[in-house]
PDB file of C-alpha atoms in Angstrom:
ATOM      1  CA  ASP A   2       0.105   0.014  -0.104  1.00 95.00           C
ATOM      2  CA  GLN A   3       2.682   2.340   0.961  1.00 97.00           C
ATOM      3  CA  VAL A   4       4.865   2.038  -2.241  1.00 98.00           C
ATOM      4  CA  ILE A   5       1.164   2.447  -4.071  1.00 98.00           C
ATOM      5  CA  THR A   6       0.321   5.521  -2.272  1.00 98.00           C
ATOM      6  CA  LEU A   7       4.076   7.092  -2.534  1.00 98.00           C
ATOM      7  CA  ALA A   8       3.750   6.100  -6.437  1.00 98.00           C
ATOM      8  CA  SER A   9       0.558   7.784  -6.740  1.00 98.00           C
ATOM      9  CA  ILE A  10       2.302  10.838  -6.143  1.00 98.00           C
ATOM     10  CA  ILE A  11       5.546  10.926  -7.715  1.00 98.00           C
ATOM     11  CA  GLU A  12       3.030  10.017 -11.158  1.00 97.00           C
ATOM     12  CA  LYS A  13       1.254  13.535 -10.628  1.00 97.00           C
ATOM     13  CA  GLU A  14       4.530  14.993  -9.544  1.00 96.00           C
ATOM     14  CA  GLY A  15       6.901  14.011 -12.068  1.00 92.00           C
ATOM     15  CA  THR A  16       7.743  12.121 -15.860  1.00 90.00           C
ATOM     16  CA  GLY A  17      10.160  10.522 -17.628  1.00 88.00           C
ATOM     17  CA  ASP A  18      13.778  10.188 -15.397  1.00 87.00           C
ATOM     18  CA  ASP A  19      12.349  13.043 -12.886  1.00 96.00           C
ATOM     19  CA  MET A  20      10.672  10.058 -11.199  1.00 98.00           C
ATOM     20  CA  ALA A  21      13.858   8.861  -9.689  1.00 98.00           C
ATOM     21  CA  LYS A  22      14.696  12.109  -8.979  1.00 98.00           C
ATOM     22  CA  ILE A  23      11.644  13.070  -7.281  1.00 98.00           C
ATOM     23  CA  SER A  24      10.934  10.114  -5.239  1.00 98.00           C
ATOM     24  CA  ALA A  25      14.636  10.641  -4.067  1.00 98.00           C
ATOM     25  CA  VAL A  26      13.670  13.781  -2.291  1.00 98.00           C
ATOM     26  CA  PHE A  27      10.463  12.260  -0.992  1.00 98.00           C
ATOM     27  CA  HIS A  28      12.594   9.621   0.479  1.00 98.00           C
ATOM     28  CA  ASN A  29      15.049  11.681   1.698  1.00 98.00           C
ATOM     29  CA  ARG A  30      11.794  13.954   3.655  1.00 98.00           C
ATOM     30  CA  LEU A  31      10.448  10.504   4.728  1.00 98.00           C
ATOM     31  CA  ASN A  32      13.833   9.656   6.565  1.00 97.00           C
ATOM     32  CA  ALA A  33      13.861  13.090   7.867  1.00 97.00           C
ATOM     33  CA  ASN A  34      10.458  13.004   9.332  1.00 97.00           C
ATOM     34  CA  MET A  35       9.697  15.776   7.338  1.00 97.00           C
ATOM     35  CA  PRO A  36       6.192  16.686   5.775  1.00 97.00           C
ATOM     36  CA  LEU A  37       6.256  15.477   2.185  1.00 98.00           C
ATOM     37  CA  GLN A  38       4.907  19.254   1.238  1.00 97.00           C
ATOM     38  CA  SER A  39       3.123  17.882  -2.598  1.00 97.00           C
ATOM     39  CA  ASP A  40       1.258  19.930  -4.143  1.00 96.00           C
ATOM     40  CA  ALA A  41      -0.403  16.684  -6.106  1.00 97.00           C
ATOM     41  CA  THR A  42      -1.602  16.072  -2.690  1.00 98.00           C
ATOM     42  CA  ILE A  43      -3.052  19.289  -2.383  1.00 97.00           C
ATOM     43  CA  MET A  44      -4.684  19.044  -5.939  1.00 96.00           C
ATOM     44  CA  TYR A  45      -6.378  15.811  -5.297  1.00 97.00           C
ATOM     45  CA  VAL A  46      -8.290  17.075  -2.441  1.00 96.00           C
ATOM     46  CA  LEU A  47      -9.652  20.118  -4.415  1.00 96.00           C
ATOM     47  CA  LYS A  48      -9.868  18.430  -7.456  1.00 94.00           C
ATOM     48  CA  GLU A  49      -7.913  21.173  -9.151  1.00 90.00           C
ATOM     49  CA  ASN A  50      -5.062  21.202 -11.265  1.00 89.00           C
ATOM     50  CA  ARG A  51      -3.352  24.267 -11.147  1.00 91.00           C
ATOM     51  CA  LEU A  52       0.398  25.254 -10.746  1.00 93.00           C
ATOM     52  CA  VAL A  53       0.208  28.589  -8.002  1.00 91.00           C
ATOM     53  CA  VAL A  54      -0.731  26.465  -4.652  1.00 93.00           C
ATOM     54  CA  THR A  55      -1.765  28.954  -1.477  1.00 94.00           C
ATOM     55  CA  ALA A  56      -1.128  29.120   1.951  1.00 94.00           C
ATOM     56  CA  GLU A  57      -4.745  28.853   2.469  1.00 96.00           C
ATOM     57  CA  ASP A  58      -4.639  25.864   0.173  1.00 96.00           C
ATOM     58  CA  THR A  59      -2.166  23.977   2.585  1.00 96.00           C
ATOM     59  CA  SER A  60      -4.250  24.473   5.291  1.00 96.00           C
ATOM     60  CA  ILE A  61      -6.743  22.550   4.615  1.00 96.00           C
ATOM     61  CA  ASP A  62      -7.933  19.803   7.088  1.00 96.00           C
ATOM     62  CA  SER A  63      -7.831  16.302   4.515  1.00 97.00           C
ATOM     63  CA  PRO A  64      -5.645  13.342   5.875  1.00 97.00           C
ATOM     64  CA  TYR A  65      -4.144  13.758   2.200  1.00 98.00           C
ATOM     65  CA  ASN A  66      -2.776  17.238   3.322  1.00 97.00           C
ATOM     66  CA  THR A  67       0.547  16.546   3.035  1.00 98.00           C
ATOM     67  CA  TYR A  68       2.169  20.036   4.203  1.00 97.00           C
ATOM     68  CA  ARG A  69       0.222  19.802   7.198  1.00 96.00           C
ATOM     69  CA  ARG A  70       0.899  15.779   8.014  1.00 95.00           C
ATOM     70  CA  THR A  71       4.278  13.698   7.660  1.00 96.00           C
ATOM     71  CA  GLY A  72       4.399  10.475   6.317  1.00 97.00           C
ATOM     72  CA  LEU A  73       2.373   9.236   3.334  1.00 98.00           C
ATOM     73  CA  PRO A  74      -1.519  10.433   3.109  1.00 97.00           C
ATOM     74  CA  ILE A  75      -4.068   7.500   3.974  1.00 97.00           C
ATOM     75  CA  GLY A  76      -3.690   6.660   0.273  1.00 97.00           C
ATOM     76  CA  PRO A  77      -3.386   7.129  -3.478  1.00 98.00           C
ATOM     77  CA  ILE A  78      -4.354   9.863  -5.457  1.00 98.00           C
ATOM     78  CA  CYS A  79      -3.983   8.180  -8.555  1.00 98.00           C
ATOM     79  CA  ASN A  80      -3.316   5.270 -10.387  1.00 97.00           C
ATOM     80  CA  PRO A  81       0.700   5.278 -10.696  1.00 98.00           C
ATOM     81  CA  SER A  82       2.108   4.043 -13.984  1.00 98.00           C
ATOM     82  CA  GLN A  83       5.402   1.322 -13.548  1.00 98.00           C
ATOM     83  CA  ALA A  84       7.100   3.829 -14.218  1.00 98.00           C
ATOM     84  CA  ALA A  85       6.065   5.913 -10.950  1.00 98.00           C
ATOM     85  CA  ILE A  86       6.226   2.270  -9.172  1.00 98.00           C
ATOM     86  CA  GLU A  87       9.638   1.558  -9.748  1.00 98.00           C
ATOM     87  CA  ALA A  88      10.415   4.767  -9.068  1.00 98.00           C
ATOM     88  CA  ALA A  89       8.763   4.583  -5.888  1.00 98.00           C
ATOM     89  CA  LEU A  90      10.725   1.630  -4.959  1.00 98.00           C
ATOM     90  CA  TRP A  91      14.099   2.782  -6.530  1.00 98.00           C
ATOM     91  CA  PRO A  92      14.731   6.171  -5.708  1.00 98.00           C
ATOM     92  CA  ASP A  93      17.831   8.162  -7.424  1.00 98.00           C
ATOM     93  CA  ASN A  94      21.057   7.206  -5.790  1.00 97.00           C
ATOM     94  CA  GLU A  95      22.546  10.523  -6.615  1.00 97.00           C
ATOM     95  CA  ILE A  96      19.572  13.041  -5.244  1.00 97.00           C
ATOM     96  CA  MET A  97      19.390  10.533  -2.410  1.00 97.00           C
ATOM     97  CA  GLN A  98      23.001  11.080  -1.016  1.00 97.00           C
ATOM     98  CA  GLY A  99      22.896  14.220  -2.437  1.00 97.00           C
ATOM     99  CA  GLY A 100      20.554  15.601   0.906  1.00 96.00           C
ATOM    100  CA  TYR A 101      18.424  17.128  -1.894  1.00 98.00           C
ATOM    101  CA  MET A 102      15.124  17.925   0.309  1.00 98.00           C
ATOM    102  CA  TYR A 103      12.855  20.304  -2.020  1.00 98.00           C
ATOM    103  CA  PHE A 104      12.151  20.039  -5.707  1.00 97.00           C
ATOM    104  CA  CYS A 105       9.586  22.093  -7.934  1.00 95.00           C
ATOM    105  CA  LEU A 106       8.661  22.935 -11.236  1.00 94.00           C
ATOM    106  CA  GLY A 107      10.521  25.312 -13.188  1.00 94.00           C
ATOM    107  CA  ASP A 108       9.668  27.038 -16.325  1.00 92.00           C
ATOM    108  CA  PRO A 109       5.983  25.313 -17.395  1.00 92.00           C
ATOM    109  CA  GLU A 110       7.131  25.440 -20.881  1.00 90.00           C
ATOM    110  CA  THR A 111       9.856  23.083 -20.823  1.00 91.00           C
ATOM    111  CA  GLY A 112       8.667  21.007 -18.125  1.00 90.00           C
ATOM    112  CA  GLU A 113      12.450  21.614 -16.270  1.00 93.00           C
ATOM    113  CA  VAL A 114      12.116  20.108 -12.574  1.00 96.00           C
ATOM    114  CA  ILE A 115      14.734  22.025 -10.092  1.00 97.00           C
ATOM    115  CA  TYR A 116      16.263  20.402  -7.241  1.00 98.00           C
ATOM    116  CA  SER A 117      17.498  22.309  -4.089  1.00 98.00           C
ATOM    117  CA  LYS A 118      19.465  20.768  -0.513  1.00 98.00           C
ATOM    118  CA  THR A 119      18.059  24.242   1.017  1.00 97.00           C
ATOM    119  CA  LEU A 120      14.852  25.300   1.824  1.00 96.00           C
ATOM    120  CA  GLU A 121      16.583  28.664   0.920  1.00 97.00           C
ATOM    121  CA  GLU A 122      18.155  27.658  -2.103  1.00 97.00           C
ATOM    122  CA  HIS A 123      14.251  26.057  -2.567  1.00 97.00           C
ATOM    123  CA  ALA A 124      12.731  29.662  -2.137  1.00 96.00           C
ATOM    124  CA  ALA A 125      14.981  31.095  -4.360  1.00 97.00           C
ATOM    125  CA  VAL A 126      13.920  29.045  -7.538  1.00 96.00           C
ATOM    126  CA  GLN A 127      10.095  29.579  -6.063  1.00 95.00           C
ATOM    127  CA  ALA A 128      10.521  33.297  -6.359  1.00 95.00           C
ATOM    128  CA  LYS A 129      12.193  32.809 -10.008  1.00 96.00           C
ATOM    129  CA  TYR A 130       9.675  30.667 -11.089  1.00 95.00           C
ATOM    130  CA  LYS A 131       6.082  32.350  -9.541  1.00 94.00           C
ATOM    131  CA  ASP A 132       5.107  34.551 -12.255  1.00 94.00           C
ATOM    132  CA  LYS A 133       5.415  32.222 -15.226  1.00 94.00           C
ATOM    133  CA  TRP A 134       3.052  29.474 -13.071  1.00 94.00           C
ATOM    134  CA  ALA A 135       0.446  32.437 -12.582  1.00 92.00           C
ATOM    135  CA  GLU A 136       0.427  33.132 -16.079  1.00 93.00           C
ATOM    136  CA  TYR A 137       0.634  28.986 -16.871  1.00 92.00           C
ATOM    137  CA  ASP A 138      -2.259  29.183 -14.997  1.00 91.00           C
ATOM    138  CA  ARG A 139      -4.072  31.630 -16.298  1.00 91.00           C
ATOM    139  CA  LYS A 140      -4.079  30.905 -19.787  1.00 89.00           C
ATOM    140  CA  ASN A 141      -5.495  27.020 -18.447  1.00 85.00           C
ATOM    141  CA  GLN A 142      -7.983  28.853 -16.795  1.00 83.00           C
ATOM    142  CA  GLN A 143      -9.154  30.766 -19.663  1.00 79.00           C
ATOM    143  CA  ALA A 144      -9.163  27.888 -22.212  1.00 79.00           C
ATOM    144  CA  ALA A 145     -10.933  25.791 -19.721  1.00 74.00           C
ATOM    145  CA  ASN A 146     -13.875  28.728 -19.422  1.00 76.00           C
ATOM    146  CA  GLY A 147     -13.897  28.313 -23.800  1.00 74.00           C
ATOM    147  CA  GLY A 148     -11.733  31.942 -23.743  1.00 60.00           C
TER     148      GLY A 148
END
């Protein structure tokens, strides 16, 4: 159950080669007894799909809120692919050994994922890309509304 639950979060957080790296960050956080802080679990609770997650979003009371709770949520958030399951079982060793504790999307147009070791590094990456994420969300919202 735990492998499938972790794999489901990995499935929603990344693609391709990034899955094993994202898994490694999650393993590092679990080993440090830190919350996973997965935006994918928040979007699952909200039944939305956007890049910008607010403090209000992360304060939601749910057993799936990985910002407020440590460990894995109570169950999977989707049906994970074989690649995500393999990533959950075999996280990227370089990322694990390197002590990477954070990741986030860079430019949504390229899909690049950026990994950080410290909260300060992570905050700098978030600050750099937050406007691009907001613009991406605006475009997707307009498209969803037929505009």
